[in-house]
Amino acid sequence: MWGYEVWGQMDLTVPDRGQCHMPQIQYLQEIHDEAPTATFIMNKRNVTNWINSMRNWKSIKNWNLRKALSERFVGCRNVTLLNASDDQSLEKYFVDHVQRVRDFVDRNPTHTLVEVDIEDPNAGCMVSELFGIDSKCWKQKNTSEDKKIRDTRIREKKSPDQ
């Protein structure tokens, strides 16, 4: 597909224009038309753990990701996607997304769907066996500890030299 072997999350939102572009959600049929034998990889985790992660993740500017998601999509006229105001709506979004992808692959059996439980300590071995990559390439990233380290480095870069 356009010379690439792998496509990942491809979001673009412009809420002040009322537009959200989320090919992995909105354009599954177009992806199918362009790459009818593509393998879809769905990274998943326990929904409660995902919600807790959404609740607790903060950026360097101290904004809450959950609040930011809700605000990010509120102006998007072309996507009814997410009302992140409470745990039930986050869980519904999560469950609906997983089911939407499963249903799509069921309707289009030329595709393969690989579901990876990112919390499984054997996930790296599974990915290694399926795709022939070194299992050492698989590790948990974007943890709270990773975030603290990145935030510290950013602050250090912004501080004036002493």
PDB file of N, CA and C in Angstrom, residues 10 20 55 155:
ATOM      1  N   MET A  10      -3.098   6.150  12.510  1.00  0.00           N
ATOM      2  CA  MET A  10      -2.942   7.246  11.550  1.00  0.00           C
ATOM      3  C   MET A  10      -3.930   8.378  11.800  1.00  0.00           C
ATOM      4  N   CYS A  20     -12.203  14.950  11.733  1.00  0.00           N
ATOM      5  CA  CYS A  20     -11.311  13.940  12.292  1.00  0.00           C
ATOM      6  C   CYS A  20     -11.023  12.949  11.178  1.00  0.00           C
ATOM      7  N   ARG A  55      -6.989   7.285  32.528  1.00  0.00           N
ATOM      8  CA  ARG A  55      -7.298   8.183  33.636  1.00  0.00           C
ATOM      9  C   ARG A  55      -6.019   8.788  34.224  1.00  0.00           C
ATOM     10  N   ARG A 155      12.268  18.759  30.369  1.00  0.00           N
ATOM     11  CA  ARG A 155      12.493  19.886  31.282  1.00  0.00           C
ATOM     12  C   ARG A 155      13.960  20.292  31.304  1.00  0.00           C
TER      13      ARG A 155
END
